[in-house]
PDB file of C-alpha atoms in Angstrom:
ATOM      1  CA  UNK G   9     -20.386 -11.576  23.908  1.00  0.00           C
ATOM      2  CA  UNK G  10     -18.533 -14.391  25.661  1.00  0.00           C
ATOM      3  CA  UNK G  11     -15.115 -13.925  27.041  1.00  0.00           C
ATOM      4  CA  UNK G  12     -13.420 -15.716  24.149  1.00  0.00           C
ATOM      5  CA  UNK G  13     -14.874 -13.421  21.609  1.00  0.00           C
ATOM      6  CA  UNK G  14     -14.216 -10.399  23.749  1.00  0.00           C
ATOM      7  CA  UNK G  15     -10.469 -11.360  24.231  1.00  0.00           C
ATOM      8  CA  UNK G  16     -10.328 -11.995  20.319  1.00  0.00           C
ATOM      9  CA  UNK G  17     -11.703  -8.559  19.729  1.00  0.00           C
ATOM     10  CA  UNK G  18      -9.291  -6.790  22.117  1.00  0.00           C
ATOM     11  CA  UNK G  19      -6.484  -8.747  20.641  1.00  0.00           C
ATOM     12  CA  UNK G  20      -7.501  -7.694  17.099  1.00  0.00           C
ATOM     13  CA  UNK G  21      -7.682  -4.117  18.031  1.00  0.00           C
ATOM     14  CA  UNK G  22      -4.377  -4.184  19.777  1.00  0.00           C
ATOM     15  CA  UNK G  23      -2.574  -6.080  16.962  1.00  0.00           C
ATOM     16  CA  UNK G  24      -4.294  -3.698  14.184  1.00  0.00           C
ATOM     17  CA  UNK G  25      -2.858  -0.731  16.169  1.00  0.00           C
ATOM     18  CA  UNK G  26       0.572  -2.123  16.378  1.00  0.00           C
ATOM     19  CA  UNK G  27       0.680  -2.974  12.771  1.00  0.00           C
ATOM     20  CA  UNK G  28      -0.559   0.402  11.928  1.00  0.00           C
ATOM     21  CA  UNK G  29       2.314   1.941  13.856  1.00  0.00           C
ATOM     22  CA  UNK G  30       4.864  -0.491  12.273  1.00  0.00           C
ATOM     23  CA  UNK G  31       3.384   0.570   9.004  1.00  0.00           C
ATOM     24  CA  UNK G  32       3.834   4.329   9.667  1.00  0.00           C
ATOM     25  CA  UNK G  33       7.478   3.677  10.669  1.00  0.00           C
ATOM     26  CA  UNK G  34       8.009   1.771   7.414  1.00  0.00           C
ATOM     27  CA  UNK G  35       6.522   4.603   5.419  1.00  0.00           C
ATOM     28  CA  UNK G  36       8.919   7.028   7.045  1.00  0.00           C
ATOM     29  CA  UNK G  37      11.888   4.848   5.838  1.00  0.00           C
ATOM     30  CA  UNK G  38      11.076   5.530   2.183  1.00  0.00           C
ATOM     31  CA  UNK G  39      13.915   5.732  -0.378  1.00  0.00           C
ATOM     32  CA  UNK G  40      14.596   6.626  -4.017  1.00  0.00           C
ATOM     33  CA  UNK G  41      14.843   4.037  -6.708  1.00  0.00           C
ATOM     34  CA  UNK G  42      16.610   4.117 -10.163  1.00  0.00           C
ATOM     35  CA  UNK G  43      14.755   5.088 -13.312  1.00  0.00           C
ATOM     36  CA  UNK G  44      12.086   6.974 -11.287  1.00  0.00           C
ATOM     37  CA  UNK G  45      11.979  10.804 -10.634  1.00  0.00           C
ATOM     38  CA  UNK G  46      13.397  11.754  -7.195  1.00  0.00           C
ATOM     39  CA  UNK G  47       9.888  12.603  -5.639  1.00  0.00           C
ATOM     40  CA  UNK G  48       8.754   9.063  -6.045  1.00  0.00           C
ATOM     41  CA  UNK G  49       9.794   6.831  -3.134  1.00  0.00           C
ATOM     42  CA  UNK G  50       9.809   3.187  -2.399  1.00  0.00           C
ATOM     43  CA  UNK G  51       8.602   1.824   0.869  1.00  0.00           C
ATOM     44  CA  UNK G  52       7.166  -1.215   2.340  1.00  0.00           C
ATOM     45  CA  UNK G  53       4.313   0.172   4.396  1.00  0.00           C
ATOM     46  CA  UNK G  54       1.696  -1.932   2.781  1.00  0.00           C
ATOM     47  CA  UNK G  55       3.339  -5.056   4.064  1.00  0.00           C
ATOM     48  CA  UNK G  56       1.818  -4.928   7.639  1.00  0.00           C
ATOM     49  CA  UNK G  57      -1.560  -3.950   6.074  1.00  0.00           C
ATOM     50  CA  UNK G  58      -1.524  -7.081   3.981  1.00  0.00           C
ATOM     51  CA  UNK G  59      -0.594  -9.296   6.649  1.00  0.00           C
ATOM     52  CA  UNK G  60      -3.315  -7.705   8.892  1.00  0.00           C
ATOM     53  CA  UNK G  61      -5.859  -8.416   6.242  1.00  0.00           C
ATOM     54  CA  UNK G  62      -5.000 -12.026   5.885  1.00  0.00           C
ATOM     55  CA  UNK G  63      -4.697 -12.668   9.762  1.00  0.00           C
ATOM     56  CA  UNK G  64      -7.508 -10.472  10.960  1.00  0.00           C
ATOM     57  CA  UNK G  65      -9.750  -9.756   7.900  1.00  0.00           C
ATOM     58  CA  UNK G  66      -9.888  -6.921   5.449  1.00  0.00           C
ATOM     59  CA  UNK G  67     -11.261  -4.341   7.859  1.00  0.00           C
ATOM     60  CA  UNK G  68      -8.094  -4.756   9.984  1.00  0.00           C
ATOM     61  CA  UNK G  69      -5.963  -4.135   6.847  1.00  0.00           C
ATOM     62  CA  UNK G  70      -8.047  -0.910   6.094  1.00  0.00           C
ATOM     63  CA  UNK G  71      -7.425   0.270   9.676  1.00  0.00           C
ATOM     64  CA  UNK G  72      -3.739  -0.210   9.424  1.00  0.00           C
ATOM     65  CA  UNK G  73      -3.638   1.839   6.407  1.00  0.00           C
ATOM     66  CA  UNK G  74      -5.657   4.503   8.082  1.00  0.00           C
ATOM     67  CA  UNK G  75      -3.441   4.547  11.223  1.00  0.00           C
ATOM     68  CA  UNK G  76      -0.301   4.744   9.045  1.00  0.00           C
ATOM     69  CA  UNK G  77      -1.553   7.718   7.197  1.00  0.00           C
ATOM     70  CA  UNK G  78      -3.060   9.547  10.240  1.00  0.00           C
ATOM     71  CA  UNK G  79       0.420   9.298  11.845  1.00  0.00           C
ATOM     72  CA  UNK G  80       2.231  10.370   8.723  1.00  0.00           C
ATOM     73  CA  UNK G  81      -0.138  13.221   7.826  1.00  0.00           C
ATOM     74  CA  UNK G  82       1.497  15.178  10.711  1.00  0.00           C
ATOM     75  CA  UNK G  83       4.753  15.276   8.639  1.00  0.00           C
ATOM     76  CA  UNK G  84       2.978  15.773   5.352  1.00  0.00           C
ATOM     77  CA  UNK G  85       4.373  18.241   2.671  1.00  0.00           C
ATOM     78  CA  UNK G  86       1.273  17.851   0.486  1.00  0.00           C
ATOM     79  CA  UNK G  87      -1.404  19.037   2.896  1.00  0.00           C
ATOM     80  CA  UNK G  88      -2.570  15.359   3.442  1.00  0.00           C
ATOM     81  CA  UNK G  89      -3.356  14.841  -0.168  1.00  0.00           C
ATOM     82  CA  UNK G  90      -0.458  12.338  -0.652  1.00  0.00           C
ATOM     83  CA  UNK G  91      -1.527  10.442   2.441  1.00  0.00           C
ATOM     84  CA  UNK G  92      -5.052  10.390   1.353  1.00  0.00           C
ATOM     85  CA  UNK G  93      -4.067   8.884  -1.951  1.00  0.00           C
ATOM     86  CA  UNK G  94      -1.754   6.421   0.003  1.00  0.00           C
ATOM     87  CA  UNK G  95      -4.735   5.367   2.084  1.00  0.00           C
ATOM     88  CA  UNK G  96      -7.013   4.908  -0.846  1.00  0.00           C
ATOM     89  CA  UNK G  97      -4.406   2.886  -2.783  1.00  0.00           C
ATOM     90  CA  UNK G  98      -3.594   0.816   0.290  1.00  0.00           C
ATOM     91  CA  UNK G  99      -7.354  -0.025   0.699  1.00  0.00           C
ATOM     92  CA  UNK G 100      -7.494  -0.958  -2.915  1.00  0.00           C
ATOM     93  CA  UNK G 101      -4.631  -3.389  -2.414  1.00  0.00           C
ATOM     94  CA  UNK G 102      -5.663  -5.050   0.956  1.00  0.00           C
ATOM     95  CA  UNK G 103      -9.424  -5.248   0.552  1.00  0.00           C
ATOM     96  CA  UNK G 104      -9.598  -7.576  -2.475  1.00  0.00           C
ATOM     97  CA  UNK G 105      -6.795  -9.689  -0.924  1.00  0.00           C
ATOM     98  CA  UNK G 106      -8.492  -9.939   2.472  1.00  0.00           C
ATOM     99  CA  UNK G 107     -11.971 -10.641   1.100  1.00  0.00           C
ATOM    100  CA  UNK G 108     -10.886 -13.403  -1.317  1.00  0.00           C
ATOM    101  CA  UNK G 109      -8.840 -15.016   1.334  1.00  0.00           C
ATOM    102  CA  UNK G 110     -11.582 -14.791   3.939  1.00  0.00           C
ATOM    103  CA  UNK G 111     -13.986 -16.711   1.708  1.00  0.00           C
ATOM    104  CA  UNK G 112     -11.391 -19.482   0.984  1.00  0.00           C
ATOM    105  CA  UNK G 113      -8.409 -19.540   3.474  1.00  0.00           C
ATOM    106  CA  UNK G 114      -5.845 -21.250   1.286  1.00  0.00           C
ATOM    107  CA  UNK G 115      -2.565 -20.227  -0.132  1.00  0.00           C
ATOM    108  CA  UNK G 116      -3.935 -20.244  -3.552  1.00  0.00           C
ATOM    109  CA  UNK G 117      -6.829 -17.880  -2.740  1.00  0.00           C
ATOM    110  CA  UNK G 118      -4.300 -15.622  -0.759  1.00  0.00           C
ATOM    111  CA  UNK G 119      -2.282 -15.432  -3.912  1.00  0.00           C
ATOM    112  CA  UNK G 120      -5.055 -14.806  -6.175  1.00  0.00           C
ATOM    113  CA  UNK G 121      -6.428 -12.035  -3.812  1.00  0.00           C
ATOM    114  CA  UNK G 122      -3.001 -10.434  -3.489  1.00  0.00           C
ATOM    115  CA  UNK G 123      -2.444 -10.262  -7.202  1.00  0.00           C
ATOM    116  CA  UNK G 124      -6.120  -8.944  -7.902  1.00  0.00           C
ATOM    117  CA  UNK G 125      -5.391  -6.326  -5.299  1.00  0.00           C
ATOM    118  CA  UNK G 126      -2.072  -5.366  -6.618  1.00  0.00           C
ATOM    119  CA  UNK G 127      -3.287  -4.970 -10.249  1.00  0.00           C
ATOM    120  CA  UNK G 128      -6.408  -2.879  -8.846  1.00  0.00           C
ATOM    121  CA  UNK G 129      -4.189  -0.749  -6.977  1.00  0.00           C
ATOM    122  CA  UNK G 130      -1.621  -0.132  -9.837  1.00  0.00           C
ATOM    123  CA  UNK G 131      -4.446   0.645 -12.243  1.00  0.00           C
ATOM    124  CA  UNK G 132      -6.291   2.967  -9.690  1.00  0.00           C
ATOM    125  CA  UNK G 133      -3.061   4.783  -9.028  1.00  0.00           C
ATOM    126  CA  UNK G 134      -3.115   6.289 -12.494  1.00  0.00           C
ATOM    127  CA  UNK G 135      -6.540   8.011 -11.743  1.00  0.00           C
ATOM    128  CA  UNK G 136      -5.723   9.072  -8.146  1.00  0.00           C
ATOM    129  CA  UNK G 137      -2.437  10.536  -9.307  1.00  0.00           C
ATOM    130  CA  UNK G 138      -3.896  12.234 -12.379  1.00  0.00           C
ATOM    131  CA  UNK G 139      -6.948  13.786 -10.911  1.00  0.00           C
ATOM    132  CA  UNK G 140      -5.841  14.334  -7.365  1.00  0.00           C
ATOM    133  CA  UNK G 141      -2.178  14.149  -6.235  1.00  0.00           C
ATOM    134  CA  UNK G 142      -0.312  15.688  -9.243  1.00  0.00           C
ATOM    135  CA  UNK G 143      -2.754  18.631  -9.459  1.00  0.00           C
ATOM    136  CA  UNK G 144      -1.868  19.419  -6.001  1.00  0.00           C
ATOM    137  CA  UNK G 145       1.877  18.980  -6.578  1.00  0.00           C
ATOM    138  CA  UNK G 146       1.478  21.363  -9.579  1.00  0.00           C
ATOM    139  CA  UNK G 147       0.624  24.128  -7.023  1.00  0.00           C
ATOM    140  CA  UNK G 148       4.223  23.951  -5.794  1.00  0.00           C
ATOM    141  CA  UNK G 149       5.898  22.862  -8.920  1.00  0.00           C
ATOM    142  CA  UNK G 150       4.686  23.650 -12.581  1.00  0.00           C
ATOM    143  CA  UNK G 151       3.268  20.609 -14.367  1.00  0.00           C
ATOM    144  CA  UNK G 152       5.769  21.172 -17.226  1.00  0.00           C
ATOM    145  CA  UNK G 153       8.730  20.586 -14.763  1.00  0.00           C
ATOM    146  CA  UNK G 154       7.067  17.515 -13.390  1.00  0.00           C
ATOM    147  CA  UNK G 155       6.660  15.971 -16.739  1.00  0.00           C
ATOM    148  CA  UNK G 156      10.044  17.126 -17.630  1.00  0.00           C
ATOM    149  CA  UNK G 157      11.515  15.039 -14.838  1.00  0.00           C
ATOM    150  CA  UNK G 158      10.005  11.998 -16.488  1.00  0.00           C
ATOM    151  CA  UNK G 159      10.958  13.182 -19.926  1.00  0.00           C
ATOM    152  CA  UNK G 160      14.704  13.264 -18.744  1.00  0.00           C
ATOM    153  CA  UNK G 161      14.482   9.586 -17.912  1.00  0.00           C
ATOM    154  CA  UNK G 162      12.575   8.692 -21.087  1.00  0.00           C
ATOM    155  CA  UNK G 163      12.317  11.097 -23.906  1.00  0.00           C
ATOM    156  CA  UNK G 164       9.013   9.432 -25.163  1.00  0.00           C
ATOM    157  CA  UNK G 165       7.152  11.114 -22.364  1.00  0.00           C
ATOM    158  CA  UNK G 166       5.154  14.080 -23.513  1.00  0.00           C
ATOM    159  CA  UNK G 167       2.298  14.359 -21.017  1.00  0.00           C
ATOM    160  CA  UNK G 168       1.450  13.446 -17.431  1.00  0.00           C
ATOM    161  CA  UNK G 169      -0.913  10.557 -18.483  1.00  0.00           C
ATOM    162  CA  UNK G 170       1.803   8.805 -20.358  1.00  0.00           C
ATOM    163  CA  UNK G 171       4.195   9.273 -17.508  1.00  0.00           C
ATOM    164  CA  UNK G 172       1.714   7.690 -15.049  1.00  0.00           C
ATOM    165  CA  UNK G 173       0.948   4.780 -17.232  1.00  0.00           C
ATOM    166  CA  UNK G 174       4.665   4.069 -18.276  1.00  0.00           C
ATOM    167  CA  UNK G 175       6.268   4.769 -14.937  1.00  0.00           C
ATOM    168  CA  UNK G 176       3.952   5.090 -11.908  1.00  0.00           C
ATOM    169  CA  UNK G 177       1.603   2.040 -12.695  1.00  0.00           C
ATOM    170  CA  UNK G 178       4.418  -0.540 -13.153  1.00  0.00           C
ATOM    171  CA  UNK G 179       6.139   0.955 -10.108  1.00  0.00           C
ATOM    172  CA  UNK G 180       3.035   0.684  -7.971  1.00  0.00           C
ATOM    173  CA  UNK G 181       2.492  -2.892  -8.953  1.00  0.00           C
ATOM    174  CA  UNK G 182       6.160  -3.838  -8.236  1.00  0.00           C
ATOM    175  CA  UNK G 183       5.802  -2.215  -4.947  1.00  0.00           C
ATOM    176  CA  UNK G 184       2.879  -4.311  -4.151  1.00  0.00           C
ATOM    177  CA  UNK G 185       4.667  -7.397  -5.410  1.00  0.00           C
ATOM    178  CA  UNK G 186       7.389  -6.874  -2.815  1.00  0.00           C
ATOM    179  CA  UNK G 187       4.838  -6.937  -0.091  1.00  0.00           C
ATOM    180  CA  UNK G 188       3.235 -10.062  -1.486  1.00  0.00           C
ATOM    181  CA  UNK G 189       6.417 -11.938  -1.699  1.00  0.00           C
ATOM    182  CA  UNK G 190       7.604 -11.069   1.834  1.00  0.00           C
ATOM    183  CA  UNK G 191       4.097 -11.833   3.228  1.00  0.00           C
ATOM    184  CA  UNK G 192       4.184 -15.350   1.617  1.00  0.00           C
ATOM    185  CA  UNK G 193       7.622 -15.928   3.180  1.00  0.00           C
ATOM    186  CA  UNK G 194       6.827 -14.851   6.650  1.00  0.00           C
ATOM    187  CA  UNK G 195       3.133 -15.188   7.216  1.00  0.00           C
ATOM    188  CA  UNK G 196       3.095 -18.892   8.249  1.00  0.00           C
ATOM    189  CA  UNK G 197       5.650 -18.178  10.958  1.00  0.00           C
ATOM    190  CA  UNK G 198       4.046 -14.920  12.406  1.00  0.00           C
ATOM    191  CA  UNK G 199       0.354 -15.902  11.976  1.00  0.00           C
ATOM    192  CA  UNK G 200       0.006 -17.854  15.252  1.00  0.00           C
ATOM    193  CA  UNK G 201       1.705 -14.976  17.140  1.00  0.00           C
ATOM    194  CA  UNK G 202      -0.718 -12.461  15.684  1.00  0.00           C
ATOM    195  CA  UNK G 203      -3.901 -14.614  16.456  1.00  0.00           C
ATOM    196  CA  UNK G 204      -2.643 -15.546  19.812  1.00  0.00           C
ATOM    197  CA  UNK G 205      -2.657 -19.347  19.068  1.00  0.00           C
ATOM    198  CA  UNK G 206       1.046 -20.063  19.496  1.00  0.00           C
ATOM    199  CA  UNK G 207       2.191 -22.193  22.512  1.00  0.00           C
TER     200      UNK G 207
END
């Protein structure tokens, strides 16, 4: 390995760690949103992972998601299940985006990759929540009460699957969309700094 490649690898590891820490902080600053149950929070913690996936490759994006959740698991109220789900969904978002962009580094491919990843993350969230996250939550709060919180917002909700499709899936997609929009606004300006090519 020549000195240039070694320097790039060290920089990639360093920047990935920094982005992971930033992502963890953003995850801590979550907040409630209208028309969603109080236990569902909005945050922008996927933003650094998406930027990392574009600037340094999909593996870097995955590692940002991992670092973020390893930090936040220390404060977990779900025994790590929520963080595991967040990690899986984050990977579902950044891997398609990073892979598609890596094959053809253009704004168009970045947009296509981001949207593909966002849709995949939103759809996959239904399954991860239905089979993993909410069964764990039901150990602390009866499933009837959980569904009831959705029912209070929209009376047409009769079961968990309906709630996840009508509420959680669009919410997850919109959450990813915010990260996409912000990334497209700032990426061109910060990419040289991340890669160490700024003068």
